[in-house]
Coordinates of C-alpha atoms and ligand atoms in Angstrom, one line a residue:
M1 CA 101.6 186.3 -13.5
K2 CA 104.5 183.7 -13.0
E3 CA 106.3 182.6 -16.3
A4 CA 106.5 179.0 -17.3
T5 CA 107.6 177.1 -20.3
I6 CA 106.2 173.5 -20.2
L7 CA 107.0 170.6 -22.4
A8 CA 103.8 168.6 -22.3
I9 CA 103.7 164.8 -23.4
E10 CA 100.2 163.0 -24.7
S11 CA 99.8 159.4 -25.8
S12 CA 96.6 158.3 -24.1
C13 CA 95.1 157.1 -27.3
D14 CA 96.3 156.9 -31.1
E15 CA 98.4 160.0 -31.4
T16 CA 102.1 160.4 -30.0
A17 CA 102.3 164.3 -29.1
A18 CA 104.7 166.7 -27.4
A19 CA 104.5 170.3 -27.3
V20 CA 106.1 173.3 -25.7
V21 CA 103.9 175.9 -24.4
R22 CA 104.5 179.0 -22.8
N23 CA 102.2 180.5 -19.7
G24 CA 99.3 178.1 -20.9
R25 CA 98.4 180.2 -24.1
I26 CA 101.6 180.5 -26.4
V27 CA 102.3 177.5 -28.4
L28 CA 106.0 177.3 -29.1
S29 CA 105.9 174.0 -30.9
N30 CA 103.1 171.1 -31.1
I31 CA 104.1 168.1 -32.9
I32 CA 101.8 165.1 -33.6
S33 CA 102.6 161.6 -35.1
S34 CA 99.1 160.0 -35.9
Q35 CA 98.6 156.6 -36.0
I36 CA 95.4 157.0 -37.7
D37 CA 96.6 155.0 -41.0
L38 CA 97.8 151.9 -39.1
H39 CA 94.7 151.4 -37.1
T40 CA 92.5 152.0 -40.1
L41 CA 93.7 148.7 -41.5
Y42 CA 91.7 147.4 -38.4
G43 CA 88.7 149.7 -38.7
G44 CA 89.5 151.2 -35.2
V45 CA 92.3 151.3 -32.5
V46 CA 94.2 148.2 -31.6
P47 CA 95.5 149.1 -27.8
E48 CA 98.4 146.8 -28.2
I49 CA 99.5 148.3 -31.8
A50 CA 99.1 151.8 -30.1
S51 CA 101.2 151.3 -27.3
R52 CA 103.9 149.9 -29.2
K53 CA 103.9 152.6 -31.9
H54 CA 103.9 155.2 -28.9
M55 CA 107.2 153.3 -27.9
E56 CA 108.6 153.9 -31.3
Q57 CA 107.6 157.5 -31.8
I58 CA 107.8 159.1 -28.2
N59 CA 111.7 160.0 -28.2
Q60 CA 111.7 161.6 -31.6
V61 CA 108.3 163.5 -31.1
V62 CA 109.8 164.9 -28.0
E63 CA 113.1 166.0 -29.4
Q64 CA 111.1 167.4 -32.5
A65 CA 109.0 169.5 -30.1
L66 CA 111.9 170.9 -27.9
A67 CA 113.8 171.6 -31.6
A68 CA 111.1 173.2 -33.1
A69 CA 110.7 175.8 -30.1
G70 CA 114.5 176.4 -30.1
L71 CA 114.9 175.0 -26.9
G72 CA 116.5 172.5 -24.6
L73 CA 115.2 170.3 -21.7
K74 CA 117.2 172.7 -19.3
D75 CA 114.9 175.5 -20.3
M76 CA 111.6 173.9 -19.5
D77 CA 110.1 174.9 -16.1
A78 CA 108.2 171.7 -15.9
V79 CA 107.4 168.4 -17.6
A80 CA 103.6 167.6 -18.0
V81 CA 101.8 164.5 -19.2
T82 CA 98.5 162.8 -19.9
Y83 CA 98.2 160.4 -17.0
G84 CA 94.4 159.5 -17.8
P85 CA 91.7 158.7 -18.9
G86 CA 92.8 156.5 -21.7
L87 CA 94.2 153.2 -23.0
V88 CA 96.5 152.1 -20.1
G89 CA 99.2 150.9 -22.1
A90 CA 99.4 153.7 -24.4
L91 CA 99.3 156.2 -21.4
L92 CA 102.0 154.4 -19.8
V93 CA 104.6 155.2 -22.3
G94 CA 104.0 159.0 -21.9
V95 CA 103.9 158.8 -18.2
A96 CA 107.2 156.8 -18.0
H97 CA 109.0 158.8 -20.6
A98 CA 107.7 162.2 -18.9
K99 CA 109.0 160.9 -15.5
A100 CA 112.3 159.7 -16.9
L101 CA 112.9 163.3 -18.4
A102 CA 111.6 165.3 -15.3
F103 CA 113.7 163.2 -13.0
A104 CA 117.0 163.4 -15.1
A105 CA 116.8 167.2 -15.9
R106 CA 115.6 167.9 -12.2
K107 CA 112.2 169.5 -13.2
P108 CA 108.9 169.2 -11.6
L109 CA 106.6 166.6 -12.9
V110 CA 102.7 167.6 -13.8
G111 CA 99.9 165.1 -14.5
V112 CA 97.1 166.3 -16.5
H113 CA 93.7 165.0 -17.0
H114 CA 93.1 164.5 -20.5
I115 CA 89.6 166.1 -20.7
E116 CA 91.0 169.2 -18.8
G117 CA 93.3 169.5 -21.6
H118 CA 90.6 169.5 -24.3
I119 CA 88.9 172.0 -22.5
C120 CA 92.0 174.2 -22.1
A121 CA 92.7 174.0 -25.9
N122 CA 90.1 176.7 -26.3
F123 CA 92.6 179.1 -24.1
I124 CA 95.5 178.8 -26.9
E125 CA 93.4 180.7 -29.6
N126 CA 91.1 182.8 -27.3
K127 CA 93.8 184.6 -25.2
E128 CA 90.9 186.4 -23.5
L129 CA 88.8 183.6 -22.4
E130 CA 88.8 182.9 -18.7
P131 CA 86.6 181.0 -16.5
A132 CA 83.6 181.0 -15.7
F133 CA 82.2 179.1 -18.9
G134 CA 80.3 176.3 -20.0
C135 CA 82.0 173.6 -22.2
L136 CA 80.8 170.7 -24.2
V137 CA 83.4 168.2 -24.4
V138 CA 82.5 165.6 -27.2
S139 CA 85.3 163.3 -28.1
G140 CA 85.8 159.7 -29.1
G141 CA 85.8 158.4 -25.6
H142 CA 83.8 161.1 -23.7
T143 CA 80.8 163.2 -23.7
H144 CA 80.7 165.7 -21.0
L145 CA 78.6 169.0 -20.2
V146 CA 81.0 170.9 -17.7
N147 CA 80.7 173.8 -15.8
V148 CA 84.3 175.6 -16.1
K149 CA 84.0 177.4 -12.5
D150 CA 87.8 178.4 -12.4
Y151 CA 91.1 177.1 -13.6
G152 CA 91.3 173.5 -12.7
C153 CA 87.9 173.3 -10.9
Y154 CA 85.2 171.7 -12.9
E155 CA 81.6 170.5 -12.2
I156 CA 80.2 167.8 -14.6
L157 CA 76.2 168.9 -15.4
G158 CA 76.0 166.0 -17.9
R159 CA 77.6 163.0 -19.3
T160 CA 76.9 160.1 -21.5
R161 CA 75.2 157.0 -20.3
D162 CA 76.2 154.7 -23.2
D163 CA 78.4 155.7 -26.2
A164 CA 80.4 158.9 -26.8
A165 CA 79.6 161.1 -29.6
G166 CA 82.5 160.4 -31.3
E167 CA 82.0 156.7 -31.0
A168 CA 78.6 156.9 -32.3
F169 CA 80.0 158.7 -35.5
D170 CA 82.7 156.0 -35.8
K171 CA 80.1 153.2 -35.3
V172 CA 77.4 154.7 -37.8
A173 CA 80.3 155.2 -40.4
R174 CA 81.3 151.7 -40.2
A175 CA 77.8 150.5 -40.5
I176 CA 77.4 152.9 -43.7
G177 CA 80.7 151.5 -45.0
L178 CA 82.5 154.9 -45.0
G179 CA 85.4 153.4 -42.8
Y180 CA 87.5 154.8 -40.0
P181 CA 87.9 157.4 -38.5
G182 CA 84.1 158.0 -39.1
G183 CA 83.5 161.6 -37.5
P184 CA 85.4 163.5 -40.4
K185 CA 83.8 161.2 -43.0
I186 CA 80.5 161.6 -41.9
D187 CA 81.0 165.3 -41.7
R188 CA 82.2 165.6 -45.2
I189 CA 79.3 163.2 -46.8
S190 CA 76.8 165.1 -44.8
K191 CA 77.5 168.3 -47.1
E192 CA 75.7 166.6 -49.7
G193 CA 72.8 165.2 -47.9
N194 CA 69.5 166.1 -46.5
P195 CA 69.8 166.4 -42.8
H196 CA 65.9 166.3 -42.5
A197 CA 65.7 162.9 -44.9
V198 CA 65.0 160.6 -42.0
E199 CA 63.8 161.5 -38.7
F200 CA 66.2 160.1 -36.1
P201 CA 65.1 159.8 -32.1
R202 CA 66.5 162.6 -30.0
A203 CA 66.8 160.9 -26.6
K204 CA 66.0 162.3 -23.2
I205 CA 66.8 160.8 -20.0
E206 CA 64.2 161.0 -17.0
G207 CA 65.7 162.8 -14.2
A208 CA 69.0 163.9 -15.7
R209 CA 68.2 166.5 -18.3
Y210 CA 72.0 167.2 -19.1
D211 CA 72.7 163.8 -19.5
F212 CA 73.3 161.9 -23.3
S213 CA 72.6 158.7 -24.8
F214 CA 73.6 157.7 -28.3
S215 CA 73.0 154.0 -28.5
G216 CA 69.3 154.5 -29.2
L217 CA 70.2 156.6 -32.2
K218 CA 73.1 154.2 -33.2
S219 CA 70.3 151.4 -33.3
A220 CA 67.9 153.5 -35.1
V221 CA 70.4 153.8 -37.9
L222 CA 71.3 150.4 -37.7
N223 CA 67.4 149.3 -38.1
Y224 CA 67.0 151.9 -41.0
L225 CA 69.6 150.0 -42.7
N226 CA 68.3 146.4 -42.2
H227 CA 64.7 147.7 -43.4
C228 CA 66.2 149.1 -46.5
E229 CA 68.1 146.1 -47.1
M230 CA 65.3 144.0 -46.5
K231 CA 62.8 146.0 -48.9
N232 CA 65.5 146.2 -51.5
I233 CA 65.6 150.0 -51.0
E234 CA 68.6 151.9 -52.2
V235 CA 70.1 153.9 -49.3
N236 CA 71.4 157.5 -49.6
K237 CA 74.4 157.5 -47.8
A238 CA 74.6 161.2 -47.7
D239 CA 70.9 161.9 -46.6
L240 CA 71.5 159.0 -44.0
A241 CA 74.7 160.6 -42.7
A242 CA 73.4 163.9 -42.6
S243 CA 70.1 162.9 -40.6
F244 CA 72.3 161.0 -38.0
Q245 CA 74.5 164.0 -37.6
N246 CA 71.6 166.2 -37.5
A247 CA 70.2 164.3 -34.5
V248 CA 73.6 164.2 -32.6
V249 CA 74.1 168.0 -33.3
D250 CA 70.5 168.8 -32.0
V251 CA 70.9 167.1 -29.0
L252 CA 74.3 168.6 -27.9
V253 CA 73.3 172.1 -28.7
A254 CA 70.0 171.7 -26.9
H255 CA 71.7 170.5 -23.8
A256 CA 74.3 173.2 -23.8
M257 CA 71.9 175.9 -24.4
E258 CA 69.5 174.8 -21.6
A259 CA 72.5 174.5 -19.4
A260 CA 73.6 178.1 -20.3
K261 CA 70.1 179.0 -19.4
E262 CA 70.0 177.6 -16.0
Y263 CA 73.4 178.5 -15.0
G264 CA 73.7 182.0 -16.6
F265 CA 76.7 181.2 -19.0
K266 CA 77.7 184.4 -20.9
K267 CA 80.2 181.9 -22.6
L268 CA 80.2 178.6 -24.1
A269 CA 83.0 176.5 -25.5
I270 CA 83.3 173.0 -27.3
A271 CA 86.2 170.9 -27.2
G272 CA 87.3 167.3 -28.3
G273 CA 87.5 165.6 -31.7
V274 CA 83.8 166.2 -32.5
A275 CA 84.0 169.9 -31.7
S276 CA 85.9 169.9 -35.1
N277 CA 82.4 168.8 -36.9
S278 CA 81.3 171.6 -39.2
A279 CA 77.4 171.2 -38.5
L280 CA 78.1 171.4 -34.5
R281 CA 80.5 174.5 -35.0
G282 CA 77.5 176.2 -37.4
A283 CA 74.7 175.2 -34.9
M284 CA 76.5 176.3 -31.9
K285 CA 77.4 179.5 -33.3
A286 CA 73.8 180.3 -34.2
A287 CA 72.4 179.0 -31.2
C288 CA 74.8 181.3 -29.2
A289 CA 74.3 184.3 -31.3
G290 CA 70.8 184.0 -30.7
A291 CA 71.0 183.9 -27.0
G292 CA 73.6 186.8 -27.0
I293 CA 76.2 184.1 -25.4
E294 CA 79.8 184.4 -26.6
F295 CA 80.7 181.0 -28.5
Y296 CA 84.5 179.6 -28.5
H297 CA 85.8 176.7 -30.2
P298 CA 89.5 175.5 -31.0
S299 CA 90.9 175.0 -34.4
P300 CA 90.4 171.4 -35.6
V301 CA 94.0 170.6 -35.2
L302 CA 93.4 171.5 -31.4
C303 CA 90.3 169.8 -31.1
T304 CA 91.4 166.3 -31.8
D305 CA 94.2 164.9 -29.5
N306 CA 97.6 167.0 -29.0
A307 CA 99.8 168.1 -26.8
A308 CA 99.5 171.7 -26.8
M309 CA 96.2 171.1 -25.0
I310 CA 97.8 169.2 -22.3
G311 CA 100.8 172.2 -21.8
A312 CA 97.9 174.7 -21.7
A313 CA 95.9 172.5 -18.9
A314 CA 99.6 172.0 -17.1
Y315 CA 100.0 175.9 -16.7
Y316 CA 97.2 175.9 -14.5
E317 CA 98.1 172.9 -12.3
Y318 CA 101.8 174.3 -12.2
M319 CA 100.5 177.8 -10.8
A320 CA 98.6 175.8 -8.3
E321 CA 101.7 174.0 -7.2
H322 CA 100.0 170.6 -7.9
F323 CA 102.9 168.7 -8.7
A324 CA 103.0 164.8 -9.3
G325 CA 105.3 162.6 -7.4
W326 CA 107.8 160.0 -8.9
D327 CA 105.0 157.5 -8.3
L328 CA 102.9 158.9 -10.9
N329 CA 101.0 156.1 -12.7
A330 CA 98.5 155.8 -15.5
V331 CA 94.8 156.0 -14.4
P332 CA 92.7 154.7 -17.5
N333 CA 89.4 155.8 -16.0
L334 CA 90.5 158.9 -14.0
R335 CA 87.7 161.2 -13.5
L336 CA 87.6 164.9 -13.8
G337 CA 88.2 166.9 -11.0
E338 CA 89.9 163.8 -9.1
R339 CA 93.7 163.8 -7.9
Ligands
KG4_401 O1 89.3 163.9 -29.1 P1 89.7 162.9 -30.0 O2 90.9 163.0 -31.1 O3 90.2 161.5 -29.2 C1 89.5 161.0 -28.0 O4 89.9 162.0 -26.7 O5 88.6 160.3 -27.8 O6 88.5 162.5 -30.6 C2 88.4 161.6 -31.8 C3 86.9 161.4 -32.1 C4 86.8 160.2 -33.1 O7 85.5 159.5 -32.6 C5 86.4 161.2 -34.5 O8 85.5 160.1 -35.3 C6 85.7 162.1 -34.0 O9 86.5 162.7 -32.8 N1 85.7 163.2 -35.0 C7 84.6 163.8 -35.6 C8 85.3 164.8 -36.5 N2 86.8 164.7 -36.3 C9 87.1 164.0 -35.4 N3 83.5 163.5 -35.6 C10 82.4 164.5 -35.8 N4 83.1 165.3 -37.1 C11 84.3 165.7 -37.1 N5 84.6 166.5 -38.0
ZN402 ZN1 90.7 163.4 -26.6

């Protein structure tokens, strides 16, 4: 095995992050500067503000990552950066910074797909995990069911037709008045609610059994709220949140388990911000145990955006000698598996 210590940078949304990762699995440092408090004022991420804040933070975040690892840029074998998908202005800050560092220090540059990073977060705490496996990627911008055939080799089995799972959490939380970011708040309040209080629809898509749709569910929650308001019925927020969460989790787990059966996965993983959801983790754990499937998930801090996962993914790109040129650009709608 080739040894490689990689400085990784992530700035695709609202966290400015840098990490130093050795051989794709050993995290020497993982610094995350979150902008959540700033965007909470507006009820969601404001792209212009995100880019400006990344510019302010990136230098010190990278310096902190190197210092915490006890290493300098000269000790790195490569500099890696998320180049898509994400907010173009936010991505550009990371890409430009990584290019400047790599060029100045004469290090190879590695461009990483953000979703590939989320998937590879599973390698960090599960040193024995190797492809092939199935992975449910559920974040604020993406909902993908992926066949991880090999390192860097992905087949997308299903994707969302409308809202991402995290987006649905955020929109429903806002409608119930829980604030931003909605996912963790719905997770917390649902613990006190009855998940069967309201029966919400579980969308199925004709001819695409692994695709997802969450906009109908979101509308059903909004209709339920309107109905209660018109009839002067007091809404039990915990019951409503728990019932919504249960509907999302049901669909995610059902799709993952069906795919495991069809593709013969012996291992299933989850990734992305929504993978830190306690109900999803519990339901996946139980379903996998029942089916004799090994279940993997990152710690919550490695589920939401971070640069350690980018360093993990970058190692396998580095090993395959997939280096980026100095013309590397941000690609806001980059698809998984594309270069
Ligand atoms: O992966 P991530 O940090 O950013 C993207 O790449 O989109 O995911 C953020 C999303 C947000 O929508 C947030 O509400 C959701 O993950 N999220 C959760 C939980 N923690 C974060 N959703 C449900 N339950 C949680 N505990
Ligand atoms: Zn993400």
